[in-house]
Amino acid sequence: MSGLRITVWNEGVHEKISEKVQKVYPNSIGGQIAQYLEKQPGIASVRSVQLDDPDQGLSDEILENTDVMTWWGHLAHDKVSEENAEKVQNRVLNGMGLVVLHSGHMSKPFRRLMGTGCMLKWREWQSEGERERVWVVDPAHPIANGIPEYIELERSEMYGEHFDIPQPDQLVFVSWYQGGEVFRSGCCWHRGLGKVFYFSPGHETLPIYYNEHILKVIYNGVLWCAPTKPVNGVFRGNFDPPIEKIG
Ligand code: ZN
């Protein structure tokens, strides 16, 4: 089969308890992202899962059949079991791509993969947000493909430095906010055979996942994170040639 198998993991808690969020995302935050991704070239399938699904949407069957997972969570990071967080971590180390969105910076899989606290500074300006400019700082990076010099968001939640992450292997976006802060808003890391992309825009009460450029960055991130080699440790194991064959 050609094309990528995507799993959109969505916590799905805000959508159940907040009318405001339901109004912005009647189809859920994950549903909105999935609906966009499934129309993009090179994507074979998009599966939407939520925290309250069987196995928290993270069964072995799902993980083994996912090339790239996107992750949106906020209120219930602690509800994701350690066992499942470890499974996601291990899948990434074995080649699965992971695109972590917005408040997913505090999710268990992301923090495990980073090894740091992952906290940041934030401000939800009268819950209406403030202006953000998401500047492309690496125009030649594949994740910046088709993205203008900067993406302007009229209303966004401020995420600011210091962001407690390891130095990104590649930094693609830096955001500026009306309040004066800056933030490393698009960061790439390699972990084992896998790749991780973090992208910060996407507060639940603001319609950010309808912005065509933001969606395109998520899609580009999925493509960048996609496994480039067969996964599951093809390079590993005991390679033990007789000594005379080496030299
Ligand atoms: Zn938020």
Tab-separated table of C-alpha atoms and ligand atoms in Angstrom:
chain	number	residue	atom	x	y	z
A	1	MET	CA	0.000	0.000	0.000
A	2	SER	CA	1.329	3.414	-0.817
A	3	GLY	CA	0.619	6.524	1.169
A	4	LEU	CA	0.881	7.320	4.829
A	5	ARG	CA	-1.310	5.900	7.564
A	6	ILE	CA	-2.101	8.731	9.944
A	7	THR	CA	-3.635	8.543	13.401
A	8	VAL	CA	-5.022	11.782	14.809
A	9	TRP	CA	-5.006	11.445	18.596
A	10	ASN	CA	-7.317	13.967	20.242
A	11	GLU	CA	-7.894	14.213	23.974
A	12	GLY	CA	-11.523	15.216	23.344
A	13	VAL	CA	-12.271	16.662	26.791
A	14	HIS	CA	-12.749	20.388	26.051
A	15	GLU	CA	-15.259	19.496	23.334
A	16	LYS	CA	-17.417	17.657	25.877
A	17	ILE	CA	-17.461	20.307	28.598
A	18	SER	CA	-17.244	23.675	26.860
A	19	GLU	CA	-19.926	25.166	24.635
A	20	LYS	CA	-17.421	27.717	23.421
A	21	VAL	CA	-15.116	24.987	22.156
A	22	GLN	CA	-18.028	23.052	20.637
A	23	LYS	CA	-18.973	26.169	18.736
A	24	VAL	CA	-15.492	26.631	17.294
A	25	TYR	CA	-14.940	22.889	16.681
A	26	PRO	CA	-18.354	21.197	16.278
A	27	ASN	CA	-16.526	18.237	14.766
A	28	SER	CA	-13.897	18.230	17.587
A	29	ILE	CA	-10.364	19.584	17.285
A	30	GLY	CA	-9.092	16.201	16.095
A	31	GLY	CA	-11.988	15.901	13.654
A	32	GLN	CA	-11.101	19.218	12.048
A	33	ILE	CA	-7.449	18.216	11.633
A	34	ALA	CA	-8.356	14.738	10.340
A	35	GLN	CA	-10.833	16.133	7.840
A	36	TYR	CA	-8.100	18.307	6.366
A	37	LEU	CA	-5.380	15.668	6.336
A	38	GLU	CA	-7.457	13.004	4.626
A	39	LYS	CA	-7.787	15.213	1.535
A	40	GLN	CA	-4.040	15.726	1.139
A	41	PRO	CA	-1.832	13.916	-1.386
A	42	GLY	CA	0.234	11.022	-0.136
A	43	ILE	CA	-2.091	10.211	2.752
A	44	ALA	CA	-3.558	6.722	2.483
A	45	SER	CA	-5.729	6.790	5.596
A	46	VAL	CA	-6.565	8.968	8.573
A	47	ARG	CA	-7.883	7.402	11.738
A	48	SER	CA	-9.313	9.621	14.497
A	49	VAL	CA	-9.005	8.399	18.064
A	50	GLN	CA	-9.723	9.906	21.463
A	51	LEU	CA	-8.744	9.420	25.075
A	52	ASP	CA	-12.030	7.716	25.937
A	53	ASP	CA	-11.715	5.147	23.127
A	54	PRO	CA	-10.814	1.555	24.035
A	55	ASP	CA	-7.136	1.427	25.063
A	56	GLN	CA	-7.211	5.260	25.007
A	57	GLY	CA	-6.947	5.044	21.219
A	58	LEU	CA	-3.438	3.637	21.617
A	59	SER	CA	-3.827	-0.103	21.144
A	60	ASP	CA	-0.944	-2.119	19.694
A	61	GLU	CA	-3.005	-2.641	16.549
A	62	ILE	CA	-3.401	1.123	16.068
A	63	LEU	CA	0.208	1.968	16.891
A	64	GLU	CA	1.632	-0.749	14.664
A	65	ASN	CA	-0.434	0.539	11.766
A	66	THR	CA	0.442	4.215	12.155
A	67	ASP	CA	3.210	5.932	10.215
A	68	VAL	CA	2.620	9.343	11.745
A	69	MET	CA	0.547	10.303	14.785
A	70	THR	CA	-0.650	13.820	15.587
A	71	TRP	CA	-1.335	14.636	19.226
A	72	TRP	CA	-3.607	17.298	20.753
A	73	GLY	CA	-4.194	17.203	24.520
A	74	HIS	CA	-4.540	19.668	27.357
A	75	LEU	CA	-6.760	18.912	30.348
A	76	ALA	CA	-6.139	15.224	30.815
A	77	HIS	CA	-2.446	14.563	30.182
A	78	ASP	CA	-2.323	12.677	33.479
A	79	LYS	CA	-5.143	10.346	32.357
A	80	VAL	CA	-2.974	8.835	29.623
A	81	SER	CA	-1.535	5.718	31.216
A	82	GLU	CA	2.215	5.398	31.688
A	83	GLU	CA	2.035	2.153	29.749
A	84	ASN	CA	0.437	3.841	26.747
A	85	ALA	CA	2.783	6.819	26.919
A	86	GLU	CA	5.699	4.403	26.876
A	87	LYS	CA	4.227	2.554	23.903
A	88	VAL	CA	3.993	5.797	21.918
A	89	GLN	CA	7.549	6.687	22.917
A	90	ASN	CA	8.796	3.280	21.800
A	91	ARG	CA	6.953	3.468	18.516
A	92	VAL	CA	8.662	6.796	17.819
A	93	LEU	CA	12.046	5.297	18.698
A	94	ASN	CA	11.207	2.565	16.184
A	95	GLY	CA	10.355	5.009	13.416
A	96	MET	CA	6.824	6.398	13.853
A	97	GLY	CA	6.540	10.153	13.292
A	98	LEU	CA	4.919	12.301	15.985
A	99	VAL	CA	3.451	15.768	15.420
A	100	VAL	CA	2.717	17.368	18.781
A	101	LEU	CA	0.343	20.319	18.743
A	102	HIS	CA	-0.162	23.276	21.071
A	103	SER	CA	-0.714	22.206	24.716
A	104	GLY	CA	0.579	18.741	23.805
A	105	HIS	CA	3.933	20.162	24.962
A	106	MET	CA	2.993	18.820	28.414
A	107	SER	CA	1.767	15.423	27.184
A	108	LYS	CA	3.446	12.327	28.547
A	109	PRO	CA	4.773	11.011	25.221
A	110	PHE	CA	6.332	14.383	24.327
A	111	ARG	CA	7.943	14.878	27.735
A	112	ARG	CA	9.321	11.334	27.663
A	113	LEU	CA	10.815	11.912	24.225
A	114	MET	CA	12.296	15.283	25.189
A	115	GLY	CA	13.573	14.319	28.634
A	116	THR	CA	13.024	17.857	29.963
A	117	GLY	CA	10.181	19.589	31.800
A	118	CYS	CA	8.703	21.148	28.613
A	119	MET	CA	7.048	24.016	30.517
A	120	LEU	CA	6.645	27.442	28.967
A	121	LYS	CA	5.110	30.833	29.661
A	122	TRP	CA	1.562	31.543	28.507
A	123	ARG	CA	-1.123	34.195	28.466
A	124	GLU	CA	-4.696	33.813	27.339
A	125	TRP	CA	-5.513	37.485	26.828
A	126	GLN	CA	-9.071	37.942	28.188
A	127	SER	CA	-9.705	34.542	26.582
A	128	GLU	CA	-9.821	36.325	23.201
A	129	GLY	CA	-6.166	35.997	22.401
A	130	GLU	CA	-3.693	38.436	20.894
A	131	ARG	CA	-1.847	38.881	17.614
A	132	GLU	CA	0.796	36.272	16.790
A	133	ARG	CA	3.209	36.241	13.867
A	134	VAL	CA	4.630	32.815	13.185
A	135	TRP	CA	7.887	33.657	11.381
A	136	VAL	CA	9.593	31.164	9.093
A	137	VAL	CA	13.229	31.074	10.200
A	138	ASP	CA	14.288	28.187	7.935
A	139	PRO	CA	12.671	28.847	4.546
A	140	ALA	CA	14.449	25.876	2.924
A	141	HIS	CA	13.070	23.392	5.454
A	142	PRO	CA	10.412	21.010	4.009
A	143	ILE	CA	7.983	22.017	6.762
A	144	ALA	CA	8.094	25.617	5.477
A	145	ASN	CA	7.182	24.490	1.957
A	146	GLY	CA	4.454	26.761	0.548
A	147	ILE	CA	4.304	28.901	3.683
A	148	PRO	CA	4.647	32.702	3.385
A	149	GLU	CA	7.328	34.707	5.205
A	150	TYR	CA	5.117	34.645	8.273
A	151	ILE	CA	1.652	33.455	9.249
A	152	GLU	CA	-0.418	36.145	10.901
A	153	LEU	CA	-2.942	35.050	13.522
A	154	GLU	CA	-5.226	37.855	14.665
A	155	ARG	CA	-6.069	36.020	17.844
A	156	SER	CA	-3.828	33.481	19.479
A	157	GLU	CA	-2.785	32.373	22.929
A	158	MET	CA	0.697	33.582	23.844
A	159	TYR	CA	3.255	30.839	24.417
A	160	GLY	CA	6.572	32.351	25.434
A	161	GLU	CA	10.151	31.601	26.326
A	162	HIS	CA	11.624	30.117	28.177
A	163	PHE	CA	10.371	26.864	26.673
A	164	ASP	CA	12.058	24.040	28.576
A	165	ILE	CA	12.971	21.754	25.685
A	166	PRO	CA	16.258	20.288	24.473
A	167	GLN	CA	17.819	22.331	21.652
A	168	PRO	CA	15.811	21.444	18.543
A	169	ASP	CA	17.714	19.650	15.779
A	170	GLN	CA	16.030	22.093	13.423
A	171	LEU	CA	14.089	25.237	14.249
A	172	VAL	CA	11.544	26.136	11.564
A	173	PHE	CA	9.320	28.792	13.161
A	174	VAL	CA	9.735	31.489	15.792
A	175	SER	CA	6.623	33.356	16.923
A	176	TRP	CA	6.285	36.976	17.970
A	177	TYR	CA	3.351	38.154	20.063
A	178	GLN	CA	1.628	41.483	20.516
A	179	GLY	CA	2.598	41.407	24.174
A	180	GLY	CA	6.285	41.394	23.201
A	181	GLU	CA	7.271	37.771	23.838
A	182	VAL	CA	8.892	35.381	21.387
A	183	PHE	CA	8.663	31.604	21.226
A	184	ARG	CA	10.246	28.685	19.361
A	185	SER	CA	6.925	27.658	17.824
A	186	GLY	CA	8.043	25.050	15.274
A	187	CYS	CA	10.757	22.617	16.379
A	188	CYS	CA	12.114	19.348	14.989
A	189	TRP	CA	13.921	16.517	16.717
A	190	HIS	CA	15.203	13.071	15.747
A	191	ARG	CA	14.648	10.385	18.355
A	192	GLY	CA	15.953	6.919	17.552
A	193	LEU	CA	14.567	5.997	14.127
A	194	GLY	CA	11.713	8.451	14.521
A	195	LYS	CA	11.103	12.158	14.189
A	196	VAL	CA	9.137	14.593	16.310
A	197	PHE	CA	7.727	17.955	15.206
A	198	TYR	CA	6.234	20.373	17.730
A	199	PHE	CA	4.009	23.209	16.478
A	200	SER	CA	2.455	25.567	18.990
A	201	PRO	CA	-0.535	27.415	17.438
A	202	GLY	CA	-3.942	25.888	18.180
A	203	HIS	CA	-5.736	27.075	21.331
A	204	GLU	CA	-9.093	25.323	21.755
A	205	THR	CA	-11.319	28.429	21.829
A	206	LEU	CA	-9.770	30.078	18.771
A	207	PRO	CA	-10.411	28.933	15.167
A	208	ILE	CA	-6.716	28.451	14.382
A	209	TYR	CA	-7.107	25.000	12.800
A	210	TYR	CA	-9.192	26.586	10.039
A	211	ASN	CA	-6.255	28.735	8.894
A	212	GLU	CA	-4.998	27.281	5.602
A	213	HIS	CA	-1.350	28.001	6.377
A	214	ILE	CA	-1.537	26.448	9.836
A	215	LEU	CA	-3.140	23.330	8.361
A	216	LYS	CA	-0.478	23.218	5.660
A	217	VAL	CA	2.266	23.344	8.310
A	218	ILE	CA	0.653	20.375	10.080
A	219	TYR	CA	0.521	18.465	6.792
A	220	ASN	CA	4.137	19.375	5.985
A	221	GLY	CA	5.052	18.250	9.498
A	222	VAL	CA	3.346	14.906	8.905
A	223	LEU	CA	5.308	14.449	5.671
A	224	TRP	CA	8.601	15.407	7.343
A	225	CYS	CA	7.986	13.030	10.264
A	226	ALA	CA	7.056	10.123	8.028
A	227	PRO	CA	9.348	7.099	8.270
A	228	THR	CA	11.859	7.076	5.423
A	229	LYS	CA	12.996	3.506	6.074
A	230	PRO	CA	11.130	0.370	6.997
A	231	VAL	CA	10.476	0.640	10.690
A	232	ASN	CA	10.732	-1.793	13.587
A	233	GLY	CA	14.465	-1.936	13.956
A	234	VAL	CA	15.636	-3.199	10.589
A	235	PHE	CA	19.147	-1.972	11.344
A	236	ARG	CA	19.302	-3.628	14.710
A	237	GLY	CA	19.981	-6.988	16.219
A	238	ASN	CA	23.012	-9.159	16.506
A	239	PHE	CA	25.120	-8.751	13.398
A	240	ASP	CA	27.968	-11.045	14.071
A	241	PRO	CA	29.986	-11.874	10.977
A	242	PRO	CA	32.907	-14.246	11.261
A	243	ILE	CA	36.030	-12.195	11.919
A	244	GLU	CA	37.793	-13.412	8.767
A	245	LYS	CA	35.050	-11.841	6.634
A	246	ILE	CA	35.634	-8.385	8.089
A	247	GLY	CA	39.206	-7.854	7.264
B	1	ZN	ZN	-4.238	26.751	24.803
